[in-house]
Amino acid sequence: MAVIGGGAAGFFAALSAKKHAPESHVTIFEKSNKLLAKVKVSGGGRCNVTHACFQNGVLTKFYPRGDKQLRKAFDQFSTQDTVNWFENRGVALKTEADSRMFPISDDSQTIIDCLIAESKRLGVKISLSSPVLKIEKQESVFRLSFKSNTDFFDKVVVATGGSPKEEGFNWLKALGHTIIPPVPSLFTFNMPKESIKTLMGLSVPNASVRVQGTKLVQSGPLLITHWGMSGPAVLKTSAWGARVLNDINYRFIIHINWLGQLKEAGLRSILEETINSFGKRMLRNYNPFEIPQRLWEYLLDKVDLPLEKLWSELGKKGVNKLLNLLLNDQYAVSGKTTFKEEFVTCGGVSLSEVDFKTMESRVCPGLYFAGEVLDIDGVTGGFNFQAAWTTGYIAGKASE
Ligand SMILES: Cc1cc2nc3c(=O)[nH]c(=O)nc-3n(C[C@H](O)[C@H](O)[C@H](O)COP(=O)(O)OP(=O)(O)OC[C@H]3O[C@@H](n4cnc5c(N)ncnc54)[C@H](O)[C@@H]3O)c2cc1C
């Protein structure tokens, strides 16, 4: 069996194939001279292996693309299976406050060492600097073309990762597969014309971001950066809106609720209570929200509310200004910056052409897919690796 691609999904496919059929011959062909390069740089060098979410129905909600198909796949290999798999091989994982899971060493090399040691133990062959240039199906076997030779295999797992360009998938198209055009996911918003950038480094713990003219709304921590906005609320919006935001060339208006899910009635009563209890305090000196002081002053200034004004002097007009500002503040986005921590592409091999019980192609039997080459992607937090482990495990198991 040939596994094309020495990344997370390719390794898991090869290891699973050897586990389920120890006598089989399994070779990983990797085009570069490095194995598991993305694992190495992942999670800021710590590798966010998976997410501590142990209910498959909940887990799938973190995948803008592939959620339905992964539901079945996670029944075969879940986040708990990932944790057990690494722990059984001496790599304990820890869970951080936001449920992301890392090796306790805080070093992605631990994960690489574990995968490579396991491949040696099980006898997986590895061929570096071996780009597969073409796959042809000849009756029941596959002919793989390399730089200077060809070779034949009965089964092939394609685990070549994402490609930013559609042409990168031409060799899979040639086998009859439909490719969903790739576009970036997980990016931050550029706001060249917005002065809020001067507050770079400030964050709010829970804001909602809505994209005008779409159904996109996401909540979570929001970070102001020197080029615009980032943080989970923005990254999630970019992932769920990957295609629609690409269609509008990354130019749009966002509406921010600085108070997360708080609605008008709830905010009105907080404002009334503040006026009643703290009426003699200046707006500047009493900020009843979880908003950093410098941002609070910036926002007051934005709607021309004097910082020295007393809460008791706010009046109906002032209350309405604050309501609108806090619940529906607006910024113009123009352009994006790829989030360096966890860049993924949306798009790839169409999921309708893959049987998720086995990861086998429906249009080219004997060919299996695993990992980011598929039109699957998750938000940040370990979900992309989990999809790679799961689909790799199933492809390897089924292909023997
Ligand atoms: C900087 C960064 C940080 C990230 N951090 C995280 C994180 O902490 N947690 C998380 O869940 N996700 C993270 N991700 C996403 C995650 O790395 C990917 O989703 C995951 O690596 C996909 O695994 P894969 O095996 O499908 O593809 P890849 O890791 O891309 O591996 C594919 C391999 O196939 C090889 N290949 C391609 N074409 C050929 C060919 N024709 N012949 C032979 N070999 C070929 C490539 O060289 C590559 O080694 C991060 C991504 C980036 C870029």
XYZ file of C-alpha atoms and ligand atoms in Angstrom:
453
model
C 0.000 0.000 0.000
C 1.195 3.532 -0.732
C 0.474 6.496 1.489
C 1.117 9.771 -0.302
C 2.101 12.492 2.170
C 4.107 12.301 5.393
C 1.934 14.614 7.486
C -0.386 13.875 10.400
C -3.028 12.132 8.268
C -0.509 10.119 6.236
C 1.253 8.866 9.352
C -1.970 7.860 11.029
C -3.108 6.068 7.865
C 0.171 4.140 7.602
C 0.243 3.235 11.304
C -3.379 2.152 11.271
C -2.814 0.017 8.155
C 0.112 -1.746 9.822
C -1.790 -2.202 13.060
C -4.744 -3.800 11.325
C -2.680 -5.837 8.854
C 0.840 -6.305 10.285
C 1.996 -8.374 7.292
C 1.138 -5.694 4.759
C 3.784 -3.561 3.052
C 3.155 0.106 3.719
C 5.275 2.942 2.351
C 4.856 6.659 3.006
C 6.011 8.788 0.059
C 6.820 12.330 1.114
C 7.693 14.945 -1.458
C 9.921 17.064 0.798
C 12.910 15.943 2.798
C 11.056 16.470 6.097
C 8.365 14.477 7.841
C 5.495 16.021 9.787
C 6.609 19.574 9.016
C 3.260 21.110 9.959
C 3.109 19.177 13.211
C 6.484 20.704 14.056
C 5.291 24.310 13.677
C 1.754 23.711 14.899
C 0.296 25.375 17.960
C 3.238 27.776 18.187
C 5.646 24.822 18.333
C 3.619 23.043 21.036
C 1.192 21.107 18.760
C -2.430 21.467 19.710
C -3.098 17.742 19.177
C -6.840 17.725 19.771
C -9.655 19.388 21.721
C -11.093 18.149 25.007
C -14.579 17.712 23.589
C -15.669 14.120 24.093
C -19.167 14.191 22.635
C -19.068 13.579 18.910
C -22.322 15.461 18.318
C -20.837 18.564 19.939
C -17.415 18.109 18.349
C -18.769 18.282 14.807
C -20.109 21.797 15.509
C -16.519 23.082 15.278
C -16.196 22.134 11.601
C -17.534 24.675 9.099
C -17.043 22.035 6.410
C -17.310 18.293 6.953
C -19.447 18.315 10.090
C -22.041 15.792 8.873
C -19.513 13.379 7.431
C -17.228 13.547 10.464
C -20.083 12.600 12.783
C -19.867 8.993 11.546
C -16.092 9.078 11.343
C -15.701 10.163 14.988
C -17.692 7.090 16.033
C -14.756 5.068 14.674
C -11.956 7.229 16.068
C -12.809 9.967 18.553
C -10.933 12.614 20.525
C -10.793 10.129 23.426
C -9.172 7.609 21.079
C -6.565 10.242 20.168
C -5.807 10.895 23.837
C -5.560 7.134 24.526
C -3.474 6.511 21.406
C -0.780 8.982 22.446
C -0.948 8.085 26.148
C -0.527 4.385 25.358
C 2.677 5.318 23.551
C 4.050 7.345 26.429
C 2.850 10.810 25.383
C 0.536 12.263 28.013
C -1.627 15.179 26.925
C -2.814 18.062 29.086
C -5.898 20.218 28.712
C -5.663 24.000 28.878
C -8.388 26.313 30.204
C -9.874 26.754 26.724
C -9.996 22.931 26.217
C -7.094 22.774 23.762
C -4.926 19.704 24.366
C -1.114 19.693 24.119
C 1.629 17.214 24.998
C 2.737 17.834 28.589
C 6.223 18.526 27.202
C 4.778 21.615 25.445
C 6.920 20.562 22.486
C 5.597 19.385 19.127
C 8.764 17.314 18.693
C 7.342 14.875 21.285
C 4.465 14.119 18.900
C 6.829 13.758 15.929
C 9.178 11.466 17.861
C 6.228 9.323 18.928
C 4.856 8.954 15.383
C 8.262 8.174 13.906
C 9.144 5.669 16.642
C 5.810 3.932 16.111
C 6.350 3.753 12.359
C 9.766 2.140 12.937
C 8.334 -0.307 15.441
C 5.596 -1.394 13.059
C 7.838 -1.468 9.986
C 6.347 1.366 7.927
C 8.736 2.235 5.089
C 9.407 5.912 4.494
C 10.585 7.407 1.246
C 11.604 11.072 1.504
C 12.068 13.485 -1.415
C 9.591 11.346 -3.368
C 6.873 13.509 -4.854
C 4.135 11.476 -6.498
C 3.581 13.170 -9.820
C 0.734 11.105 -11.209
C -1.624 8.287 -10.245
C -3.121 6.080 -12.935
C -5.537 3.266 -12.369
C -4.690 0.210 -14.455
C -7.414 -2.413 -13.939
C -7.123 -3.280 -10.252
C -3.784 -1.616 -9.504
C -2.497 1.916 -9.279
C 0.577 3.062 -11.125
C 2.376 5.870 -9.290
C 4.834 8.048 -11.189
C 7.820 9.515 -9.374
C 10.614 11.737 -10.719
C 12.588 8.914 -12.263
C 10.542 5.743 -11.872
C 7.065 4.282 -11.537
C 5.721 1.694 -9.119
C 2.513 -0.318 -8.680
C 0.251 -0.550 -5.625
C -3.051 -2.249 -4.934
C -4.242 0.474 -2.551
C -3.344 4.139 -2.247
C -4.097 6.623 0.528
C -3.906 10.257 -0.585
C -2.930 12.416 2.408
C -1.278 15.308 0.625
C -2.835 18.135 2.672
C -4.442 21.304 1.371
C -3.397 23.320 -1.646
C -4.006 27.067 -1.938
C -4.434 26.655 -5.724
C -6.991 24.525 -7.512
C -4.321 23.331 -9.990
C -2.700 21.553 -7.036
C -5.552 19.053 -7.259
C -5.329 18.412 -11.011
C -3.907 14.933 -10.548
C -6.949 13.988 -8.429
C -9.311 15.592 -10.936
C -7.705 13.386 -13.591
C -8.952 10.361 -11.626
C -12.513 11.682 -11.833
C -12.789 13.618 -8.575
C -14.628 16.881 -8.139
C -12.591 19.557 -6.411
C -14.277 22.243 -4.348
C -12.151 25.341 -5.147
C -9.761 26.136 -2.290
C -9.995 29.426 -0.395
C -8.266 30.414 2.865
C -9.933 29.851 6.206
C -8.854 31.203 9.619
C -7.695 34.722 8.891
C -7.837 38.039 10.719
C -9.542 41.198 9.489
C -7.608 44.189 8.125
C -9.091 47.617 8.839
C -6.784 50.100 7.140
C -9.138 53.056 7.664
C -10.135 52.423 11.291
C -8.437 54.316 14.098
C -9.271 51.597 16.632
C -5.979 50.008 15.554
C -4.218 52.505 17.841
C -5.517 50.353 20.693
C -3.571 47.312 19.483
C -3.035 44.689 22.122
C -6.339 45.324 23.921
C -8.898 42.545 24.076
C -12.420 41.971 25.334
C -13.364 38.597 26.822
C -16.619 38.124 24.952
C -17.764 40.055 21.901
C -20.056 39.120 19.010
C -19.067 39.803 15.435
C -21.711 39.968 12.708
C -20.959 40.475 9.034
C -23.413 42.893 7.418
C -25.471 41.389 4.603
C -24.730 37.780 5.628
C -25.932 35.362 8.287
C -22.471 35.168 9.850
C -22.361 35.805 13.612
C -19.728 34.454 15.988
C -18.841 35.225 19.609
C -15.771 34.927 21.774
C -12.711 36.885 22.828
C -11.821 39.699 20.421
C -8.342 41.186 20.060
C -7.437 44.547 18.550
C -4.258 44.319 16.490
C -2.032 46.804 14.717
C -3.739 45.968 11.411
C -7.342 45.399 12.553
C -9.010 42.700 14.610
C -8.261 39.116 15.551
C -9.049 36.671 18.356
C -11.422 33.708 18.404
C -14.560 35.735 17.521
C -12.889 36.970 14.317
C -11.182 33.689 13.426
C -14.415 31.737 13.828
C -16.212 34.281 11.633
C -13.480 33.856 8.993
C -13.770 30.066 9.089
C -17.553 29.937 8.818
C -17.490 32.708 6.236
C -14.443 31.473 4.292
C -16.305 31.172 1.013
C -18.751 34.051 1.305
C -16.029 36.502 2.420
C -13.876 35.377 -0.508
C -16.824 36.059 -2.837
C -16.999 39.677 -1.610
C -13.213 40.066 -1.884
C -12.761 40.559 1.858
C -14.494 43.959 1.848
C -17.397 44.228 4.256
C -18.802 45.941 7.324
C -18.797 44.191 10.681
C -21.161 44.956 13.525
C -19.689 44.333 16.956
C -21.606 43.685 20.129
C -18.912 44.479 22.680
C -20.968 42.724 25.335
C -21.280 39.338 23.655
C -24.840 38.096 23.599
C -26.342 40.863 25.721
C -29.506 42.262 24.147
C -31.065 45.728 24.295
C -33.396 45.046 27.256
C -30.576 43.623 29.378
C -28.249 46.525 28.596
C -31.011 49.079 29.227
C -31.491 47.770 32.734
C -27.719 47.794 33.425
C -27.568 51.414 32.236
C -30.581 52.414 34.348
C -29.104 50.768 37.399
C -25.765 52.495 36.788
C -27.475 55.875 36.483
C -29.414 55.226 39.712
C -26.501 53.935 41.768
C -23.501 55.729 40.275
C -25.096 58.870 38.813
C -22.511 61.155 40.417
C -19.581 59.375 38.781
C -18.166 60.507 35.449
C -18.559 58.208 32.428
C -14.764 57.925 32.310
C -14.489 56.875 35.952
C -17.213 54.297 36.060
C -17.172 51.615 33.384
C -19.687 48.895 34.279
C -18.595 46.518 31.513
C -15.834 44.004 30.889
C -14.195 46.413 28.463
C -10.647 47.702 29.007
C -10.583 51.299 30.190
C -8.755 52.622 27.093
C -11.295 50.997 24.799
C -14.146 52.355 26.930
C -12.767 55.877 26.535
C -12.197 55.351 22.793
C -15.805 54.197 22.353
C -17.232 57.144 24.326
C -15.179 59.459 22.184
C -16.372 57.730 19.021
C -19.992 58.764 19.771
C -19.033 62.187 21.124
C -19.952 61.464 24.732
C -17.704 63.661 26.899
C -15.607 61.599 29.304
C -16.356 64.079 32.113
C -20.123 63.773 31.699
C -21.847 62.361 34.793
C -23.862 59.191 34.412
C -26.878 61.121 35.783
C -26.525 63.629 32.915
C -26.648 60.994 30.187
C -30.331 61.493 29.340
C -32.415 59.467 26.916
C -30.305 60.464 23.923
C -27.086 59.507 25.655
C -28.526 56.159 26.747
C -29.541 55.401 23.175
C -26.105 56.369 21.888
C -24.479 53.994 24.365
C -26.925 51.211 23.508
C -26.197 51.496 19.831
C -22.465 51.811 20.371
C -22.107 48.831 22.674
C -24.479 46.485 20.852
C -23.973 47.512 17.258
C -20.635 49.217 16.740
C -19.489 49.212 13.102
C -16.123 48.891 11.364
C -15.073 48.603 7.741
C -12.966 45.583 6.860
C -10.792 45.652 3.781
C -8.503 42.695 3.302
C -7.340 39.829 5.452
C -4.203 38.529 7.107
C -3.660 34.826 7.339
C -3.563 33.645 10.907
C -0.064 32.253 11.204
C -0.803 30.004 14.132
C -3.170 27.699 12.339
C -3.703 28.387 8.676
C -5.945 25.925 6.833
C -7.620 25.866 3.452
C -11.295 25.340 2.933
C -12.037 23.278 -0.188
C -10.509 20.114 -1.620
C -11.875 16.728 -2.635
C -15.676 16.836 -2.612
C -17.020 14.907 0.377
C -19.930 13.458 -1.590
C -17.401 11.348 -3.505
C -15.951 9.717 -0.376
C -17.454 6.939 1.757
C -16.742 8.069 5.312
C -17.133 4.543 6.699
C -13.879 3.670 4.945
C -12.585 6.944 3.448
C -12.580 5.166 0.077
C -13.266 7.147 -3.051
C -16.665 6.420 -4.574
C -15.368 7.270 -8.036
C -12.069 5.426 -7.880
C -12.248 2.277 -5.711
C -8.983 1.362 -4.006
C -8.094 5.036 -3.540
C -8.556 6.482 -0.045
C -8.385 10.031 1.298
C -7.303 11.406 4.671
C -6.732 14.839 6.171
C -6.823 18.297 4.732
C -6.831 17.176 1.070
C -10.567 16.715 1.717
C -13.046 19.577 1.809
C -12.950 19.479 5.628
C -11.724 22.148 7.980
C -12.260 23.111 11.567
C -11.878 26.285 13.592
C -8.741 26.755 15.730
C -8.327 24.595 18.801
C -6.980 21.190 17.689
C -9.916 20.304 15.436
C -7.896 20.137 12.231
C -5.466 17.596 13.636
C -8.356 15.599 15.074
C -9.877 15.369 11.592
C -6.475 14.234 10.264
C -6.050 11.542 12.978
C -9.614 10.281 12.510
C -9.694 10.133 8.722
C -6.134 8.742 8.622
C -6.990 6.011 11.084
C -10.099 4.966 9.138
C -8.397 5.094 5.734
C -5.515 2.959 6.999
C -7.793 0.444 8.660
C -10.052 0.065 5.659
C -7.363 -0.020 3.044
C -5.954 -3.343 4.246
C 1.405 27.117 11.153
C 0.296 26.119 11.349
C -0.057 25.736 12.628
C -1.105 24.823 12.828
N -1.419 24.465 14.113
C -2.404 23.571 14.311
C -2.711 23.096 15.622
O -2.022 23.431 16.609
N -3.761 22.234 15.770
C -4.484 21.791 14.685
O -5.433 21.011 14.872
N -4.200 22.186 13.436
C -3.161 23.038 13.228
N -2.864 23.424 11.943
C -3.557 22.780 10.835
C -2.919 21.387 10.654
O -1.517 21.525 10.631
C -3.377 20.713 9.364
O -4.780 20.673 9.327
C -2.813 19.295 9.302
O -1.405 19.347 9.283
C -3.316 18.545 8.072
O -2.620 17.314 8.026
P -2.434 16.549 6.648
O -1.606 15.345 6.971
O -3.745 16.359 6.001
O -1.633 17.542 5.720
P -0.151 18.115 5.835
O 0.273 18.244 7.252
O -0.137 19.325 4.995
O 0.744 16.988 5.188
C 0.689 16.682 3.808
C 2.042 16.170 3.382
O 1.940 15.688 2.041
C 3.098 16.059 1.327
N 2.757 16.037 -0.106
C 1.939 16.894 -0.769
N 1.841 16.547 -2.068
C 2.612 15.442 -2.224
C 2.905 14.614 -3.328
N 2.402 14.853 -4.534
N 3.747 13.553 -3.134
C 4.266 13.290 -1.912
N 4.013 14.049 -0.825
C 3.191 15.111 -0.969
C 3.436 17.432 1.887
O 4.810 17.755 1.655
C 3.119 17.237 3.377
O 4.236 16.774 4.107
C -1.814 24.312 11.726
C -1.437 24.698 10.427
C -0.393 25.579 10.236
C 0.000 25.967 8.853
